[in-house]
Amino acid sequence: MKKFAIVFLVAVMTSVSTFSNNDDSVKEIDLKLRKKIIELLGNYKGSLDTNLKTTVDFIINKKGEIIVVSVDSNKPNVASFIKNKLNYQIASVENLQILKTYRVPVKFLKQN
């Protein structure tokens, strides 16, 4: 019974360490991808009454292009801006999964 407990404990520790190592690489890819999205969006030229938070859902196709699936915004001009800026742009971030849905939060700040 002691051997079983030791084997079980080793198996649990191995799986936990494996998942924690993978998480760091995923976070790094997500940070690079978010930075690329912000770079591609640039500055919003429209007028905003307040700061606006939105999320953008997109996939990466076989060519490495961003395909916007949805934009969570109640402002149609902001959603249109995001789609026009991002659709079919090359992501150019290594190790992205093809056809995986990515979600990136985007914040637009009101200009004074």
mmCIF file of C-alpha atoms in Angstrom:
data_model
loop_
_atom_site.group_PDB
_atom_site.id
_atom_site.type_symbol
_atom_site.label_atom_id
_atom_site.label_comp_id
_atom_site.label_asym_id
_atom_site.label_seq_id
_atom_site.Cartn_x
_atom_site.Cartn_y
_atom_site.Cartn_z
ATOM 1 C CA MET A 1 0.000 0.000 0.000
ATOM 2 C CA LYS A 2 2.901 2.376 0.755
ATOM 3 C CA LYS A 3 4.357 1.762 -2.713
ATOM 4 C CA PHE A 4 1.022 2.631 -4.306
ATOM 5 C CA ALA A 5 0.831 5.879 -2.323
ATOM 6 C CA ILE A 6 4.390 6.825 -3.314
ATOM 7 C CA VAL A 7 3.759 6.049 -6.991
ATOM 8 C CA PHE A 8 0.529 8.056 -6.887
ATOM 9 C CA LEU A 9 2.262 11.004 -5.227
ATOM 10 C CA VAL A 10 5.071 10.971 -7.819
ATOM 11 C CA ALA A 11 2.527 10.843 -10.649
ATOM 12 C CA VAL A 12 0.607 13.815 -9.233
ATOM 13 C CA MET A 13 3.771 15.855 -8.725
ATOM 14 C CA THR A 14 4.949 15.094 -12.262
ATOM 15 C CA SER A 15 1.652 16.137 -13.825
ATOM 16 C CA VAL A 16 1.490 19.341 -11.756
ATOM 17 C CA SER A 17 5.013 20.349 -12.745
ATOM 18 C CA THR A 18 4.278 19.588 -16.402
ATOM 19 C CA PHE A 19 1.193 21.803 -16.447
ATOM 20 C CA SER A 20 2.928 24.651 -14.657
ATOM 21 C CA ASN A 21 5.776 24.659 -17.199
ATOM 22 C CA ASN A 22 3.355 24.780 -20.139
ATOM 23 C CA ASP A 23 1.453 27.675 -18.599
ATOM 24 C CA ASP A 24 4.480 29.985 -18.784
ATOM 25 C CA SER A 25 4.931 29.442 -22.514
ATOM 26 C CA VAL A 26 1.209 30.012 -23.130
ATOM 27 C CA LYS A 27 1.307 33.269 -21.171
ATOM 28 C CA GLU A 28 4.346 34.416 -23.159
ATOM 29 C CA ILE A 29 2.588 33.668 -26.466
ATOM 30 C CA ASP A 30 -0.550 35.478 -25.266
ATOM 31 C CA LEU A 31 1.475 38.545 -24.249
ATOM 32 C CA LYS A 32 3.232 38.655 -27.623
ATOM 33 C CA LEU A 33 -0.095 38.248 -29.399
ATOM 34 C CA ARG A 34 -1.739 41.019 -27.347
ATOM 35 C CA LYS A 35 1.203 43.329 -28.095
ATOM 36 C CA LYS A 36 0.853 42.565 -31.827
ATOM 37 C CA ILE A 37 -2.910 43.277 -31.730
ATOM 38 C CA ILE A 38 -2.325 46.642 -30.033
ATOM 39 C CA GLU A 39 0.345 47.473 -32.622
ATOM 40 C CA LEU A 40 -1.979 46.602 -35.506
ATOM 41 C CA LEU A 41 -4.880 48.606 -34.072
ATOM 42 C CA GLY A 42 -2.887 51.791 -33.609
ATOM 43 C CA ASN A 43 -4.785 54.873 -32.447
ATOM 44 C CA TYR A 44 -8.548 55.181 -32.722
ATOM 45 C CA LYS A 45 -9.420 58.462 -34.461
ATOM 46 C CA GLY A 46 -13.119 58.518 -33.576
ATOM 47 C CA SER A 47 -14.602 60.329 -30.612
ATOM 48 C CA LEU A 48 -15.505 58.524 -27.395
ATOM 49 C CA ASP A 49 -17.624 59.811 -24.507
ATOM 50 C CA THR A 50 -15.834 57.587 -21.973
ATOM 51 C CA ASN A 51 -13.091 54.986 -21.832
ATOM 52 C CA LEU A 52 -14.241 51.799 -23.544
ATOM 53 C CA LYS A 53 -13.319 48.211 -22.709
ATOM 54 C CA THR A 54 -14.006 45.479 -25.226
ATOM 55 C CA THR A 55 -12.854 41.974 -26.053
ATOM 56 C CA VAL A 56 -11.905 40.690 -29.477
ATOM 57 C CA ASP A 57 -12.312 37.016 -30.378
ATOM 58 C CA PHE A 58 -10.335 35.826 -33.387
ATOM 59 C CA ILE A 59 -8.664 32.821 -34.958
ATOM 60 C CA ILE A 60 -5.440 32.391 -36.885
ATOM 61 C CA ASN A 61 -5.825 30.732 -40.298
ATOM 62 C CA LYS A 62 -3.294 28.486 -42.070
ATOM 63 C CA LYS A 63 -1.612 31.517 -43.654
ATOM 64 C CA GLY A 64 -1.013 33.077 -40.211
ATOM 65 C CA GLU A 65 -3.670 35.735 -40.794
ATOM 66 C CA ILE A 66 -5.973 37.069 -38.081
ATOM 67 C CA ILE A 67 -9.665 36.440 -38.712
ATOM 68 C CA VAL A 68 -11.920 38.409 -36.354
ATOM 69 C CA VAL A 69 -14.803 36.255 -35.136
ATOM 70 C CA SER A 70 -16.503 38.769 -32.856
ATOM 71 C CA VAL A 71 -16.040 42.081 -31.089
ATOM 72 C CA ASP A 72 -17.823 42.578 -27.777
ATOM 73 C CA SER A 73 -18.779 46.235 -28.127
ATOM 74 C CA ASN A 74 -22.042 48.136 -28.146
ATOM 75 C CA LYS A 75 -20.445 50.827 -30.343
ATOM 76 C CA PRO A 76 -20.725 49.768 -34.010
ATOM 77 C CA ASN A 77 -18.032 52.226 -35.127
ATOM 78 C CA VAL A 78 -15.502 50.703 -32.683
ATOM 79 C CA ALA A 79 -16.369 47.159 -33.753
ATOM 80 C CA SER A 80 -16.002 48.158 -37.402
ATOM 81 C CA PHE A 81 -12.672 49.857 -36.677
ATOM 82 C CA ILE A 82 -11.303 46.720 -34.993
ATOM 83 C CA LYS A 83 -12.491 44.428 -37.785
ATOM 84 C CA ASN A 84 -11.076 46.677 -40.518
ATOM 85 C CA LYS A 85 -7.699 46.995 -38.791
ATOM 86 C CA LEU A 86 -7.236 43.325 -37.848
ATOM 87 C CA ASN A 87 -8.915 41.136 -40.478
ATOM 88 C CA TYR A 88 -6.401 39.343 -42.708
ATOM 89 C CA GLN A 89 -3.366 40.951 -41.064
ATOM 90 C CA ILE A 90 -0.414 38.624 -40.464
ATOM 91 C CA ALA A 91 -0.048 37.778 -36.762
ATOM 92 C CA SER A 92 3.718 37.060 -37.024
ATOM 93 C CA VAL A 93 3.878 35.503 -33.549
ATOM 94 C CA GLU A 94 5.562 32.104 -33.298
ATOM 95 C CA ASN A 95 3.853 28.965 -31.960
ATOM 96 C CA LEU A 96 0.254 30.111 -32.459
ATOM 97 C CA GLN A 97 -2.299 27.353 -32.831
ATOM 98 C CA ILE A 98 -4.167 27.293 -36.121
ATOM 99 C CA LEU A 99 -7.969 27.711 -35.820
ATOM 100 C CA LYS A 100 -7.855 28.159 -32.039
ATOM 101 C CA THR A 101 -10.082 30.966 -30.788
ATOM 102 C CA TYR A 102 -8.066 33.630 -29.024
ATOM 103 C CA ARG A 103 -9.629 36.316 -26.831
ATOM 104 C CA VAL A 104 -7.808 39.604 -26.249
ATOM 105 C CA PRO A 105 -9.097 42.471 -24.098
ATOM 106 C CA VAL A 106 -8.758 45.900 -25.691
ATOM 107 C CA LYS A 107 -9.200 49.255 -23.982
ATOM 108 C CA PHE A 108 -9.822 52.527 -25.794
ATOM 109 C CA LEU A 109 -9.059 55.678 -23.837
ATOM 110 C CA LYS A 110 -11.046 58.878 -24.233
ATOM 111 C CA GLN A 111 -8.885 61.643 -25.703
ATOM 112 C CA ASN A 112 -9.191 65.069 -24.107
#
